XYZ file of C-alpha atoms in Angstrom:
519
model
C -3.855 39.833 -15.972
C -1.172 37.429 -15.222
C -0.595 38.115 -11.166
C 2.747 39.673 -11.312
C 3.468 37.659 -8.345
C 2.374 34.478 -9.287
C 4.795 34.317 -12.092
C 7.959 35.148 -10.025
C 7.217 32.980 -7.132
C 6.702 30.089 -10.210
C 10.262 30.562 -11.830
C 11.589 31.224 -8.148
C 10.613 27.551 -7.513
C 10.769 25.295 -11.328
C 14.856 24.862 -11.819
C 14.848 25.888 -15.971
C 17.256 22.526 -16.217
C 14.540 19.793 -15.468
C 13.857 19.356 -19.256
C 10.906 21.563 -20.584
C 10.818 25.399 -20.058
C 7.857 26.042 -17.610
C 4.776 27.157 -18.233
C 2.405 30.511 -17.182
C 1.085 29.572 -13.507
C -2.228 30.821 -15.251
C -3.655 29.488 -18.433
C -5.132 32.761 -20.009
C -3.896 36.533 -20.299
C -0.351 37.871 -20.579
C 1.994 39.062 -18.309
C 1.565 43.387 -17.814
C 2.723 45.431 -15.918
C 1.474 45.534 -12.218
C 0.357 47.358 -9.523
C 1.642 45.302 -7.199
C 4.455 44.946 -5.873
C 6.470 40.934 -6.131
C 7.151 39.697 -3.532
C 11.091 39.833 -1.599
C 12.975 36.521 -1.119
C 15.194 37.927 1.003
C 16.594 36.211 4.233
C 14.164 38.498 6.355
C 10.875 37.654 4.279
C 11.519 34.362 4.024
C 12.322 33.470 7.787
C 9.279 35.643 8.430
C 6.969 33.016 6.293
C 9.093 30.330 7.761
C 8.256 31.068 11.082
C 4.715 31.822 10.355
C 4.094 28.088 8.788
C 5.512 26.681 11.770
C 3.116 28.328 14.087
C 0.235 27.537 11.587
C 1.042 23.482 11.155
C 1.097 23.910 15.237
C -2.296 25.365 14.630
C -3.974 22.558 12.768
C -2.284 19.488 14.141
C 0.959 19.249 11.692
C 2.525 17.573 14.924
C 4.320 14.949 16.208
C 5.828 13.462 19.492
C 9.723 14.605 19.632
C 12.621 11.048 18.909
C 13.389 12.062 22.574
C 10.086 11.428 24.063
C 8.285 9.515 21.866
C 6.201 8.020 24.388
C 5.099 11.987 25.907
C 2.133 13.906 23.980
C 2.886 17.116 25.773
C 6.526 17.812 24.284
C 6.230 17.840 20.485
C 7.174 19.288 17.394
C 5.726 20.781 13.714
C 5.806 17.814 11.133
C 8.730 18.862 8.352
C 6.960 20.366 5.228
C 8.131 22.150 2.469
C 6.813 26.072 2.664
C 5.923 25.984 -1.023
C 3.866 23.461 -2.769
C 6.160 22.104 -5.237
C 6.058 22.094 -9.050
C 4.771 19.240 -10.868
C 2.841 18.788 -14.945
C -0.169 18.145 -14.759
C -0.069 15.279 -17.228
C 1.882 13.283 -15.164
C -0.635 14.331 -11.600
C -3.722 13.869 -14.123
C -2.152 9.527 -15.053
C -1.596 9.153 -11.976
C -4.841 9.137 -10.327
C -5.696 7.384 -14.130
C -4.537 4.418 -13.792
C -4.997 4.226 -9.152
C -7.991 2.042 -9.510
C -6.254 -0.302 -11.822
C -3.632 -0.321 -9.785
C -5.582 -1.178 -6.876
C -7.412 -3.619 -8.564
C -4.442 -5.626 -9.857
C -2.960 -5.930 -6.042
C -5.924 -7.079 -4.847
C -6.445 -9.618 -7.349
C -3.003 -10.790 -6.579
C -3.696 -10.891 -2.661
C -6.372 -13.664 -3.548
C -4.215 -15.397 -6.166
C -2.078 -17.562 -3.183
C -0.504 -19.589 -6.447
C 0.631 -16.917 -7.485
C 2.222 -15.341 -4.221
C 4.229 -19.103 -3.651
C 5.484 -19.335 -7.488
C 6.983 -15.491 -6.293
C 8.272 -16.365 -3.317
C 9.650 -19.745 -3.904
C 12.776 -18.508 -3.920
C 12.872 -16.233 -0.703
C 11.773 -19.067 1.417
C 15.391 -19.802 3.054
C 17.013 -16.275 2.743
C 14.133 -13.964 4.253
C 12.356 -15.358 7.435
C 9.455 -13.086 7.538
C 8.440 -14.039 3.956
C 8.457 -17.924 5.274
C 6.761 -16.982 9.022
C 3.972 -15.234 6.663
C 4.095 -17.461 3.579
C 3.168 -20.438 6.063
C 0.822 -18.844 7.791
C -1.266 -18.153 4.954
C -1.349 -21.686 3.200
C -2.733 -22.830 6.569
C -5.733 -20.396 6.516
C -6.256 -20.833 3.159
C -6.238 -24.536 3.073
C -8.462 -24.015 6.006
C -10.295 -22.148 4.523
C -10.805 -18.042 5.407
C -13.275 -17.375 7.572
C -14.478 -13.785 6.415
C -13.970 -12.127 3.039
C -14.256 -9.084 3.535
C -11.153 -7.347 3.823
C -9.919 -3.914 3.733
C -7.564 -2.914 1.093
C -5.472 1.100 2.055
C -2.931 1.347 -0.225
C -0.579 4.359 -1.559
C 1.270 4.296 -4.942
C 4.061 6.500 -5.355
C 5.495 7.637 -8.436
C 8.309 10.270 -9.648
C 8.203 12.570 -13.132
C 11.131 10.657 -14.817
C 12.935 13.183 -17.181
C 13.753 10.831 -20.134
C 16.716 12.328 -22.749
C 16.728 11.558 -25.896
C 19.385 13.827 -28.078
C 18.654 17.359 -27.158
C 15.010 16.762 -26.431
C 13.514 16.341 -23.264
C 10.633 14.388 -21.913
C 8.282 13.784 -18.696
C 7.696 10.135 -17.969
C 5.484 9.050 -14.798
C 6.788 6.016 -13.235
C 6.458 4.460 -10.187
C 8.709 3.775 -7.263
C 6.637 1.338 -4.590
C 3.327 0.382 -3.595
C 2.503 0.850 0.214
C -0.745 -0.912 1.544
C -2.011 -1.997 5.675
C -0.182 0.593 7.662
C 0.499 3.638 5.261
C 2.256 7.083 6.215
C 0.734 9.859 5.678
C -3.290 9.628 5.157
C -4.552 10.763 8.629
C -5.720 13.827 7.937
C -1.956 15.967 6.321
C -1.948 15.779 3.302
C -4.885 18.720 3.497
C -4.169 20.507 6.422
C 0.038 20.797 4.601
C -2.080 22.161 1.380
C -3.774 24.799 3.871
C -0.238 26.322 4.826
C 0.728 26.628 1.375
C -2.327 27.885 0.230
C -1.080 30.358 3.217
C 2.050 30.868 2.359
C 1.234 31.456 -1.327
C -1.470 34.443 -0.130
C 1.572 35.682 1.729
C 3.611 36.220 -1.154
C 0.962 37.125 -3.327
C -0.658 34.854 -4.826
C -4.447 34.341 -2.866
C -7.223 31.969 -3.910
C -5.882 28.900 -6.424
C -8.335 26.773 -7.681
C -7.971 22.832 -7.563
C -6.738 22.162 -10.924
C -3.337 24.376 -9.839
C -3.427 23.484 -6.164
C -4.797 20.140 -5.509
C -6.501 19.653 -2.102
C -6.600 16.053 -1.171
C -9.777 17.259 1.225
C -11.188 13.333 1.595
C -8.080 12.575 2.690
C -8.872 13.697 6.372
C -11.327 11.334 7.300
C -10.844 8.460 4.085
C -8.947 5.526 6.704
C -11.359 6.191 9.833
C -14.906 6.211 6.969
C -13.001 3.226 5.676
C -12.948 1.704 9.502
C -16.381 2.367 10.064
C -17.988 0.735 6.421
C -16.100 -2.293 7.722
C -17.201 -2.402 11.109
C -21.154 -1.901 9.471
C -19.867 -4.633 7.560
C -19.408 -6.979 10.800
C -23.024 -6.668 11.655
C -22.832 -6.669 15.152
C -23.271 -3.210 16.904
C -21.562 -4.638 20.091
C -18.162 -4.957 18.521
C -14.915 -3.177 18.564
C -12.146 -2.462 16.465
C -8.467 -3.157 17.641
C -5.477 -1.256 16.349
C -2.219 -2.764 16.737
C -0.207 -0.248 17.009
C 3.710 0.802 18.519
C 1.993 1.563 21.323
C 3.524 5.119 23.471
C 7.301 4.872 21.422
C 5.343 6.620 18.115
C 6.052 9.670 16.468
C 3.441 9.520 14.659
C 1.324 8.654 17.733
C -1.437 11.902 17.254
C -1.352 10.382 13.567
C -2.485 6.918 15.175
C -5.313 9.346 17.486
C -6.724 11.154 15.116
C -8.150 7.859 13.432
C -10.078 7.218 16.798
C -11.429 10.858 16.977
C -12.439 10.794 13.422
C -14.801 7.160 13.924
C -16.384 9.205 17.010
C -17.600 12.374 15.397
C -18.802 9.836 12.126
C -20.362 7.735 14.631
C -21.320 9.626 17.585
C -19.204 7.668 19.573
C -20.706 4.459 18.936
C -17.999 2.341 17.317
C -15.134 2.135 20.050
C -11.342 1.663 18.912
C -8.711 -0.204 20.826
C -4.944 0.308 20.744
C -3.046 -2.619 21.442
C 0.408 -2.748 21.669
C 1.768 -6.295 20.582
C 2.645 -8.212 23.524
C -0.816 -7.265 25.028
C -2.351 -8.541 21.933
C -1.143 -11.930 22.683
C -2.051 -11.710 26.244
C -5.778 -9.866 25.918
C -6.772 -11.305 22.986
C -8.442 -14.597 21.833
C -10.759 -17.359 19.284
C -13.770 -19.015 20.361
C -14.644 -21.988 18.967
C -16.971 -20.139 16.052
C -13.862 -17.997 15.384
C -14.834 -14.649 16.522
C -12.155 -13.040 17.595
C -12.295 -11.916 21.142
C -10.672 -8.672 23.547
C -11.707 -9.279 27.111
C -14.854 -10.756 25.961
C -16.053 -8.606 23.471
C -16.095 -9.181 19.429
C -13.389 -8.081 17.438
C -15.178 -6.876 14.111
C -11.860 -4.965 12.305
C -8.671 -5.688 13.283
C -6.414 -2.603 12.113
C -2.753 -3.844 11.454
C -1.061 -0.477 11.912
C 2.551 -2.305 11.940
C 5.547 -2.773 9.350
C 5.465 -6.544 8.879
C 7.340 -7.564 6.153
C 10.842 -7.471 6.634
C 10.146 -7.942 10.444
C 11.007 -10.922 11.942
C 8.555 -11.563 14.789
C 8.463 -14.117 17.848
C 6.741 -17.150 17.567
C 4.267 -15.595 20.218
C 3.685 -12.596 18.010
C 3.226 -15.030 14.771
C 0.990 -17.604 16.814
C -1.205 -14.471 17.546
C -0.969 -12.791 13.722
C -2.845 -16.225 12.369
C -5.179 -16.426 15.640
C -6.397 -12.740 14.262
C -6.139 -14.083 10.275
C -8.508 -17.392 10.964
C -11.205 -15.357 12.930
C -13.808 -13.974 11.009
C -12.478 -10.164 11.979
C -12.385 -8.040 9.097
C -8.285 -7.665 8.256
C -6.631 -3.824 7.211
C -5.108 -5.516 6.233
C -4.931 -9.114 5.620
C -1.469 -11.166 5.498
C -2.521 -12.107 2.207
C -2.651 -8.666 0.937
C 0.529 -7.681 3.260
C 2.438 -10.599 0.499
C 0.660 -9.237 -2.588
C 2.929 -5.482 -1.952
C 6.208 -6.389 -1.482
C 9.013 -5.320 -3.531
C 9.395 -8.573 -4.562
C 5.845 -9.127 -6.908
C 6.280 -5.424 -7.534
C 9.138 -6.494 -9.704
C 7.656 -10.181 -11.105
C 4.369 -7.764 -12.587
C 7.031 -6.415 -14.411
C 7.195 -9.345 -16.238
C 5.781 -10.705 -19.634
C 1.738 -11.946 -18.724
C 2.146 -11.063 -14.940
C -0.154 -8.385 -15.360
C -2.220 -9.783 -17.800
C -2.503 -13.297 -15.359
C -5.085 -10.629 -13.203
C -6.756 -8.772 -16.570
C -8.236 -11.659 -18.842
C -11.117 -9.702 -19.967
C -10.114 -8.141 -23.207
C -12.004 -5.309 -22.183
C -9.167 -4.509 -19.364
C -6.834 -3.891 -21.941
C -6.703 -0.373 -21.444
C -6.475 -0.697 -17.691
C -3.161 -3.228 -18.488
C -1.201 -0.822 -20.495
C -2.167 2.058 -18.349
C -0.191 0.018 -15.542
C 2.634 -0.667 -17.339
C 3.109 2.084 -18.602
C 4.573 3.452 -15.681
C 6.499 0.956 -14.766
C 10.749 1.585 -14.541
C 12.615 -1.126 -15.113
C 13.299 -4.088 -12.400
C 15.309 -7.049 -12.344
C 15.249 -10.287 -9.807
C 18.593 -11.614 -8.804
C 17.341 -15.661 -7.695
C 18.093 -16.929 -11.305
C 21.871 -17.878 -12.144
C 21.157 -17.932 -15.858
C 23.654 -15.525 -18.288
C 20.471 -12.963 -18.158
C 20.895 -12.361 -14.694
C 24.631 -12.877 -14.304
C 24.846 -9.657 -17.423
C 23.504 -7.689 -15.541
C 24.637 -8.157 -12.071
C 27.754 -7.280 -13.835
C 26.530 -4.043 -15.165
C 25.517 -3.267 -11.604
C 28.456 -3.670 -9.657
C 30.515 -1.840 -13.169
C 27.942 1.066 -13.445
C 26.499 0.750 -10.064
C 25.280 4.450 -10.431
C 22.726 3.059 -12.831
C 20.957 1.251 -10.545
C 19.220 0.645 -6.807
C 19.360 -2.333 -5.133
C 15.883 -2.958 -3.180
C 15.934 -5.371 -0.229
C 12.448 -7.519 -0.055
C 11.918 -4.761 3.561
C 9.301 -1.857 3.827
C 9.966 1.493 6.470
C 12.498 3.376 3.902
C 15.943 4.075 3.950
C 16.760 0.012 3.373
C 17.872 0.421 -0.044
C 21.833 -0.109 -1.902
C 23.125 2.714 -4.081
C 26.610 3.782 -5.522
C 30.065 1.807 -4.499
C 27.703 0.013 -1.548
C 25.365 -1.678 -4.107
C 28.492 -2.937 -5.907
C 30.186 -3.947 -2.562
C 26.843 -5.765 -1.753
C 26.433 -7.650 -4.655
C 29.997 -9.003 -4.671
C 29.206 -10.448 -1.262
C 25.847 -11.967 -2.050
C 25.353 -15.817 -2.319
C 22.839 -16.884 -5.038
C 20.297 -18.119 -1.888
C 20.760 -14.306 -0.543
C 20.167 -12.015 -3.807
C 16.733 -13.689 -4.014
C 16.265 -11.293 -1.213
C 16.889 -8.435 -3.120
C 15.540 -6.804 -6.823
C 17.508 -3.959 -8.521
C 15.852 -1.379 -10.185
C 16.853 1.366 -12.858
C 17.970 4.488 -11.198
C 15.605 7.318 -12.568
C 16.452 10.896 -13.778
C 13.719 12.682 -11.470
C 12.807 16.299 -12.822
C 14.304 18.937 -10.152
C 13.018 21.676 -8.666
C 13.504 24.303 -6.294
C 11.458 24.576 -2.713
C 12.501 25.615 0.861
C 12.788 21.936 3.366
C 11.720 22.879 7.115
C 12.671 20.563 9.397
C 12.080 20.528 12.987
C 14.808 22.507 15.115
C 16.554 23.593 11.733
C 16.959 26.512 9.693
C 15.102 26.150 6.415
C 16.950 24.535 3.536
C 16.549 26.686 0.173
C 17.684 23.424 -2.298
C 17.794 21.565 -5.537
C 14.378 18.874 -4.396
C 12.856 15.769 -6.407
C 8.834 14.614 -5.258
C 7.285 12.109 -4.995
C 4.046 11.851 -5.192
C 1.567 9.223 -3.705
C -1.909 8.294 -4.521
C -4.223 6.728 -1.904
C -7.065 4.675 -3.014
C -9.212 2.693 0.082
C -11.335 0.030 -0.477
C -13.751 -2.657 1.301
C -13.738 -5.962 -1.520
C -14.841 -9.216 -0.481
C -12.432 -11.539 -1.073
C -14.555 -14.896 -1.843
C -16.508 -13.869 -4.833
C -13.958 -10.426 -6.231
C -16.758 -7.696 -5.651
C -16.068 -4.231 -4.735
C -17.951 -3.474 -1.765
C -16.420 0.211 -1.624
C -13.755 2.482 -3.218
C -12.509 5.919 -3.009
C -10.001 7.551 -3.898
C -9.421 10.273 -1.227
C -6.178 12.243 -2.920
C -2.622 12.333 -2.920
C 0.288 12.472 -0.595
C 3.446 14.397 -1.253
C 7.281 13.613 -0.338
C 9.122 15.656 -1.111
C 13.589 15.093 -0.647
C 17.069 16.887 -1.009
C 17.495 16.217 -4.465
C 21.439 14.874 -3.469
C 20.165 12.908 -1.395
C 19.315 9.258 -2.754
C 16.569 8.473 0.400
C 13.763 9.946 1.102
C 11.157 8.586 3.494
C 9.572 10.845 6.327
C 10.739 8.423 8.671
C 13.783 8.244 8.335
C 14.229 11.742 8.606
C 15.663 12.499 4.400
C 11.980 13.707 3.234
C 9.381 16.385 4.171
C 5.632 16.756 3.437
C 4.683 18.390 0.164
C 1.929 19.260 -1.913
C 1.678 19.930 -5.459
C 1.869 22.979 -7.509
C 0.340 21.872 -10.684
C 1.507 22.874 -14.684
């Protein structure tokens, strides 16, 4: 017998206009009379759940520093999250999970192909200062010879469900939004805890003990990044070496997430491995490079140099660039290397959609299914650096119909895209050289469901929402011979925004953490 509450909640959360009829959340049986009283979604009951969820969040480490006190750990608030997991098509989730390893391999191979990176960025060097600076460092390191072939690749590929309308028929397609690497949000133990809250909320609403194929837990995401850092530390093979993490020290609301890796490393290694946090200014003053290219901090060799800040799109001082070059030249294992940082930009993502580009990195016919799986997720993307008829036509169409597109700068961090009238106005003012630093992407028609969104210090909002799922892949590669030394796929992070909002970044304050209810 299907639990009546499960059917009530599922229909309550599902937006019927999203494109397909919702399926029952349980795969067998039929709806029969039940003595169980269905959950009443009145304001009082919902508020009781919200308060319980917030209390539970504080008890399981789902907290962050407040915007007013980013330098204090004794003043905290809950992270933003949804009250329930958002419905998500099981087939689309499976597609995202299945393509993850191929996507990881693609961007690893891109990072090893410096000629490809030079081709991608040749038109951006004049207008994009950060790309010009990082490419200069990489060219010097490439010409000198890479001293440390082992590198960590932490990656999250983000997707949403696109509802394609063909007359009266509607179907779902999984489309990639972007690829994130290096310092990736939400990885430090957050996803499994969000699912823990949702399991608790569903149980209170009458849906206990949901199986993994309905409510995926992402349990490995708790310690996966810390585990990769320890793996790299072991590869360095020096028991006296340390891990250096480059952070925005004392000024991040995500301070606890950064510390979480340290606590997990302590637990895994019985405190044998020391991790030291350095701000940029501290790294400039304290890091030194030996003649044998050993990177040292106060005399101690650095096994792993973990960059936990955003680089692409950020203009750094000359001293900071010299410090990054010193680390890149060293024998320390990088996470990420600047080569990998350059390989996961919006511009690379756009160029890979061109004919033959993905195939360049999968020449073996046996890997053709990987190519097909990757290309299936691509949305339409256009570069703007050329002055040919095709580029002029797409720009003219974007100015005339900006609602069909989103324009993205070659930057990271969220909240920097151009939409609608702002997009058209921006395109009219850009010179040819300036256009090279942007790409156009087709505007997708996302699957819309309903959920409650909980932001700190605000009343919960019940609204139409859109959910993205980001699949994590964590790898240790040998960049010299191309071998994979360790691979793990620790789960996923779901991020949800109001359907009426263009941007959905959690750090930007427009998105919230979520988990998936697969159907």
